[in-house]
Amino acid sequence: MIIAIANQKGGVGKTTTAINLAAALASKGLRTLLVDLDPQANSSMSFLNIHGIERSIYEAITEDDVHLPDVLVQVEKLPKLWVAPATIALAKIEAKLVGELDSHFRLKDELELVSDRFDYVVIDTPPTLGIITVNALVAASHVLIPIQASYFALEGTDDLLETVDKIKQRANPQLQILGALITLFDKRTLLAKDIHEQIERVFGNKVFKTVISKSVRLEESPAYQESIFTFAPRSSGAVEYYSLSEEVLGRI
């Protein structure tokens, strides 16, 4: 199963969700691959020292003599987790692939080379609906949409859902919305509760029961190159992301 974590709005917890969902699946003994498609490379930095990386997902997608198996790095603290790391070079990918007939299928083709090696693939995407995110959606079996519990929470969601529909019609008929995940939730505020209700009106039973609360521990853990499960295993963030992984497995 290939899960793309997507939302064109920034700061909604895409990377936090990608790294901790991947870590949760790996900790359950499932062979998991985390693909970092964000030029900021935050998912990669959460587990690896990216300064020593010579080849990344950028080269795997754009160069004929480099493929996905060549760039995978196993995570020391989670032996069932591998990362396909990103670098800032990904920012050039639009210009590199413009005019290429197979530009939207590059990631899908690369993932097929390792399909027998992994039980789950989690893809972290940038906050845009450009060629990188389209590659993720074309390759994915499911899309998970993190939505911040804030006033402008649903802004841009229509564009994302429209893009998903277009990709389902042509490039990837198998693509399904796995669910909407409410993040950065502050249960003390009335606004957060109102936003929760708004999101449920749009997504209905696709909204995950698990809600990810605001958490300092979740923000701190990547700085120590750890997931929340090893950095603060008793924190609310660890409990919530473990609960999310159970819901994901239940839905798939």
CSV table of C-alpha atoms in Angstrom, one decimal:
chain,number,residue,atom,x,y,z
A,1,MET,CA,0.0,0.0,0.0
A,2,ILE,CA,1.3,3.4,-1.0
A,3,ILE,CA,0.0,6.4,1.1
A,4,ALA,CA,0.6,9.9,-0.1
A,5,ILE,CA,0.4,12.6,2.6
A,6,ALA,CA,-0.9,15.6,0.7
A,7,ASN,CA,-2.2,19.1,1.3
A,8,GLN,CA,-1.2,22.1,-0.8
A,9,LYS,CA,-1.5,24.3,2.4
A,10,GLY,CA,1.8,24.5,4.3
A,11,GLY,CA,2.2,24.1,8.1
A,12,VAL,CA,-0.5,21.5,8.5
A,13,GLY,CA,1.6,18.7,9.8
A,14,LYS,CA,2.3,16.7,6.6
A,15,THR,CA,5.9,15.9,7.5
A,16,THR,CA,5.2,15.2,11.1
A,17,THR,CA,2.5,12.8,10.0
A,18,ALA,CA,4.7,11.2,7.4
A,19,ILE,CA,7.6,10.5,9.7
A,20,ASN,CA,5.5,9.3,12.6
A,21,LEU,CA,3.1,7.2,10.6
A,22,ALA,CA,6.0,5.5,8.8
A,23,ALA,CA,7.8,5.0,12.2
A,24,ALA,CA,4.6,3.5,13.7
A,25,LEU,CA,4.2,1.0,10.8
A,26,ALA,CA,7.9,0.0,11.0
A,27,SER,CA,7.7,-0.5,14.8
A,28,LYS,CA,4.9,-3.0,14.2
A,29,GLY,CA,7.3,-5.1,12.1
A,30,LEU,CA,6.0,-3.9,8.7
A,31,ARG,CA,8.7,-3.2,6.1
A,32,THR,CA,8.1,0.5,5.5
A,33,LEU,CA,9.6,3.0,3.0
A,34,LEU,CA,9.4,6.7,3.6
A,35,VAL,CA,9.7,8.7,0.4
A,36,ASP,CA,10.7,12.3,0.9
A,37,LEU,CA,9.4,14.5,-2.0
A,38,ASP,CA,9.7,17.8,-0.3
A,39,PRO,CA,12.7,19.9,-1.4
A,40,GLN,CA,13.1,21.1,2.3
A,41,ALA,CA,14.0,17.5,3.1
A,42,ASN,CA,12.6,17.6,6.6
A,43,SER,CA,11.4,14.0,6.6
A,44,SER,CA,14.9,12.9,5.6
A,45,MET,CA,16.6,15.1,8.3
A,46,SER,CA,14.3,13.5,10.9
A,47,PHE,CA,16.1,10.2,10.5
A,48,LEU,CA,19.3,10.8,8.5
A,49,ASN,CA,22.4,13.0,8.3
A,50,ILE,CA,21.6,14.3,4.8
A,51,HIS,CA,25.0,16.0,4.4
A,52,GLY,CA,26.4,12.6,3.6
A,53,ILE,CA,23.9,11.7,1.0
A,54,GLU,CA,25.3,11.5,-2.5
A,55,ARG,CA,22.2,10.3,-4.4
A,56,SER,CA,18.6,11.2,-3.6
A,57,ILE,CA,15.1,10.7,-4.9
A,58,TYR,CA,15.8,13.6,-7.3
A,59,GLU,CA,18.4,11.5,-9.2
A,60,ALA,CA,16.2,8.4,-9.1
A,61,ILE,CA,13.4,10.3,-10.8
A,62,THR,CA,15.4,12.3,-13.3
A,63,GLU,CA,18.5,10.3,-14.3
A,64,ASP,CA,18.5,7.2,-16.4
A,65,ASP,CA,21.4,5.5,-14.7
A,66,VAL,CA,20.1,6.0,-11.1
A,67,HIS,CA,17.1,4.1,-9.7
A,68,LEU,CA,15.2,4.0,-6.4
A,69,PRO,CA,17.1,0.9,-5.0
A,70,ASP,CA,20.3,2.9,-5.4
A,71,VAL,CA,19.2,5.7,-3.1
A,72,LEU,CA,17.5,3.9,-0.2
A,73,VAL,CA,19.0,4.3,3.3
A,74,GLN,CA,18.0,2.1,6.2
A,75,VAL,CA,17.2,3.8,9.5
A,76,GLU,CA,19.5,2.6,12.3
A,77,LYS,CA,17.1,3.0,15.2
A,78,LEU,CA,14.2,1.4,13.2
A,79,PRO,CA,15.6,-1.5,11.1
A,80,LYS,CA,12.2,-2.0,9.3
A,81,LEU,CA,12.2,1.6,8.0
A,82,TRP,CA,14.0,2.8,4.9
A,83,VAL,CA,14.1,6.4,3.6
A,84,ALA,CA,14.4,7.6,0.0
A,85,PRO,CA,15.9,11.0,0.9
A,86,ALA,CA,15.3,14.4,-0.6
A,87,THR,CA,17.7,17.3,-1.3
A,88,ILE,CA,17.1,20.9,-2.3
A,89,ALA,CA,17.7,19.7,-5.9
A,90,LEU,CA,14.0,18.6,-6.0
A,91,ALA,CA,13.2,22.3,-6.4
A,92,LYS,CA,14.5,22.1,-9.9
A,93,ILE,CA,12.4,19.1,-10.9
A,94,GLU,CA,9.6,21.1,-12.7
A,95,ALA,CA,12.1,22.6,-15.1
A,96,LYS,CA,13.9,19.2,-15.5
A,97,LEU,CA,10.8,17.2,-16.4
A,98,VAL,CA,8.9,19.8,-18.4
A,99,GLY,CA,7.9,18.4,-21.8
A,100,GLU,CA,8.7,14.8,-20.8
A,101,LEU,CA,5.8,12.6,-21.8
A,102,ASP,CA,6.2,10.3,-18.8
A,103,SER,CA,6.8,13.1,-16.3
A,104,HIS,CA,3.8,12.2,-14.1
A,105,PHE,CA,4.7,8.5,-13.9
A,106,ARG,CA,8.4,8.7,-12.9
A,107,LEU,CA,7.8,7.9,-9.2
A,108,LYS,CA,5.3,5.2,-10.0
A,109,ASP,CA,7.8,3.5,-12.3
A,110,GLU,CA,10.6,3.7,-9.6
A,111,LEU,CA,8.4,2.3,-6.8
A,112,GLU,CA,7.5,-0.7,-9.0
A,113,LEU,CA,11.2,-1.6,-8.8
A,114,VAL,CA,11.0,-2.1,-5.0
A,115,SER,CA,7.3,-3.2,-4.7
A,116,ASP,CA,8.3,-6.7,-3.4
A,117,ARG,CA,10.6,-5.2,-0.7
A,118,PHE,CA,8.0,-3.2,1.3
A,119,ASP,CA,4.6,-3.7,2.9
A,120,TYR,CA,3.9,0.1,3.1
A,121,VAL,CA,5.2,3.2,1.4
A,122,VAL,CA,4.6,6.6,2.9
A,123,ILE,CA,5.2,9.7,0.7
A,124,ASP,CA,5.8,13.1,2.1
A,125,THR,CA,4.8,15.8,-0.4
A,126,PRO,CA,5.5,19.6,-0.7
A,127,PRO,CA,2.8,22.2,-0.1
A,128,THR,CA,2.0,22.6,-3.8
A,129,LEU,CA,0.0,20.9,-6.4
A,130,GLY,CA,2.9,20.8,-8.9
A,131,ILE,CA,4.5,17.9,-10.7
A,132,ILE,CA,6.0,16.5,-7.5
A,133,THR,CA,2.7,16.1,-5.8
A,134,VAL,CA,1.1,14.8,-9.0
A,135,ASN,CA,3.8,12.1,-9.2
A,136,ALA,CA,2.9,11.1,-5.6
A,137,LEU,CA,-0.8,10.9,-6.3
A,138,VAL,CA,-0.2,8.9,-9.6
A,139,ALA,CA,1.9,6.4,-7.7
A,140,ALA,CA,-0.2,6.1,-4.6
A,141,SER,CA,-3.0,3.7,-3.7
A,142,HIS,CA,-4.3,6.1,-1.0
A,143,VAL,CA,-4.1,9.8,-0.1
A,144,LEU,CA,-4.2,11.0,3.5
A,145,ILE,CA,-5.0,14.7,4.0
A,146,PRO,CA,-3.8,16.4,7.2
A,147,ILE,CA,-5.9,19.5,8.0
A,148,GLN,CA,-4.9,22.0,10.7
A,149,ALA,CA,-7.6,22.9,13.2
A,150,SER,CA,-7.5,26.6,12.3
A,151,TYR,CA,-9.7,29.3,10.8
A,152,PHE,CA,-8.5,28.8,7.2
A,153,ALA,CA,-8.4,25.0,7.6
A,154,LEU,CA,-10.3,24.1,4.5
A,155,GLU,CA,-8.8,26.7,2.2
A,156,GLY,CA,-7.4,25.1,-0.9
A,157,THR,CA,-8.9,21.7,-0.1
A,158,ASP,CA,-11.3,22.0,-3.0
A,159,ASP,CA,-8.3,22.2,-5.4
A,160,LEU,CA,-6.7,19.2,-3.9
A,161,LEU,CA,-9.9,17.1,-4.1
A,162,GLU,CA,-10.3,18.3,-7.7
A,163,THR,CA,-6.8,17.2,-8.5
A,164,VAL,CA,-7.4,13.8,-6.9
A,165,ASP,CA,-10.6,13.4,-9.0
A,166,LYS,CA,-8.7,14.2,-12.2
A,167,ILE,CA,-6.0,11.7,-11.5
A,168,LYS,CA,-8.6,9.1,-10.7
A,169,GLN,CA,-10.2,9.7,-14.0
A,170,ARG,CA,-7.1,9.1,-16.1
A,171,ALA,CA,-3.7,8.3,-14.6
A,172,ASN,CA,-4.6,6.3,-11.5
A,173,PRO,CA,-8.2,5.0,-11.2
A,174,GLN,CA,-7.3,3.0,-8.1
A,175,LEU,CA,-6.5,6.1,-6.0
A,176,GLN,CA,-8.7,6.4,-2.9
A,177,ILE,CA,-9.0,9.0,-0.1
A,178,LEU,CA,-7.9,7.2,3.0
A,179,GLY,CA,-9.0,10.0,5.2
A,180,ALA,CA,-8.7,13.5,6.6
A,181,LEU,CA,-6.6,13.9,9.7
A,182,ILE,CA,-7.2,16.8,12.0
A,183,THR,CA,-3.8,18.2,13.3
A,184,LEU,CA,-2.5,20.9,15.6
A,185,PHE,CA,-5.8,20.5,17.6
A,186,ASP,CA,-6.2,22.5,20.8
A,187,LYS,CA,-9.2,21.1,22.6
A,188,ARG,CA,-9.3,24.1,25.0
A,189,THR,CA,-10.6,26.4,22.3
A,190,LEU,CA,-14.1,26.7,20.9
A,191,LEU,CA,-12.6,27.5,17.5
A,192,ALA,CA,-11.0,24.1,17.2
A,193,LYS,CA,-14.3,22.4,18.0
A,194,ASP,CA,-16.0,24.5,15.3
A,195,ILE,CA,-13.4,23.7,12.8
A,196,HIS,CA,-13.6,20.0,13.7
A,197,GLU,CA,-17.4,20.1,12.8
A,198,GLN,CA,-16.7,22.0,9.5
A,199,ILE,CA,-14.1,19.3,8.5
A,200,GLU,CA,-16.6,16.5,9.3
A,201,ARG,CA,-19.3,18.3,7.2
A,202,VAL,CA,-16.9,18.2,4.2
A,203,PHE,CA,-15.3,14.7,4.7
A,204,GLY,CA,-18.0,12.9,6.6
A,205,ASN,CA,-16.9,9.4,7.8
A,206,LYS,CA,-13.5,9.9,6.1
A,207,VAL,CA,-12.4,12.0,9.0
A,208,PHE,CA,-10.1,9.9,11.3
A,209,LYS,CA,-11.3,9.4,14.8
A,210,THR,CA,-7.7,10.1,16.0
A,211,VAL,CA,-7.0,13.8,16.4
A,212,ILE,CA,-3.4,15.0,16.6
A,213,SER,CA,-3.0,17.6,19.4
A,214,LYS,CA,-0.6,20.5,19.5
A,215,SER,CA,2.6,19.1,21.0
A,216,VAL,CA,6.0,20.5,21.8
A,217,ARG,CA,7.4,17.0,21.8
A,218,LEU,CA,6.3,16.4,18.2
A,219,GLU,CA,8.1,19.6,17.2
A,220,GLU,CA,11.3,18.7,19.1
A,221,SER,CA,11.8,15.0,18.0
A,222,PRO,CA,13.1,15.6,14.4
A,223,ALA,CA,15.9,17.8,15.8
A,224,TYR,CA,17.2,14.6,17.5
A,225,GLN,CA,16.7,12.5,14.4
A,226,GLU,CA,14.0,10.4,16.1
A,227,SER,CA,10.3,9.7,15.7
A,228,ILE,CA,8.0,10.5,18.6
A,229,PHE,CA,8.0,6.9,19.6
A,230,THR,CA,11.7,6.8,20.6
A,231,PHE,CA,12.0,10.5,21.6
A,232,ALA,CA,8.9,10.7,23.9
A,233,PRO,CA,7.2,7.3,23.9
A,234,ARG,CA,4.7,8.3,26.7
A,235,SER,CA,3.7,11.7,25.2
A,236,SER,CA,0.3,12.5,23.8
A,237,GLY,CA,1.9,12.7,20.3
A,238,ALA,CA,3.1,9.1,20.5
A,239,VAL,CA,-0.2,7.8,21.7
A,240,GLU,CA,-2.1,9.7,19.0
A,241,TYR,CA,0.2,8.6,16.1
A,242,TYR,CA,0.1,5.0,17.3
A,243,SER,CA,-3.7,5.3,17.3
A,244,LEU,CA,-3.6,6.7,13.8
A,245,SER,CA,-1.5,3.8,12.6
A,246,GLU,CA,-4.1,1.4,14.0
A,247,GLU,CA,-6.9,3.3,12.1
A,248,VAL,CA,-4.9,3.3,8.9
A,249,LEU,CA,-4.3,-0.4,9.1
A,250,GLY,CA,-8.0,-0.9,9.9
A,251,ARG,CA,-9.1,1.1,6.9
A,252,ILE,CA,-6.7,-0.5,4.4
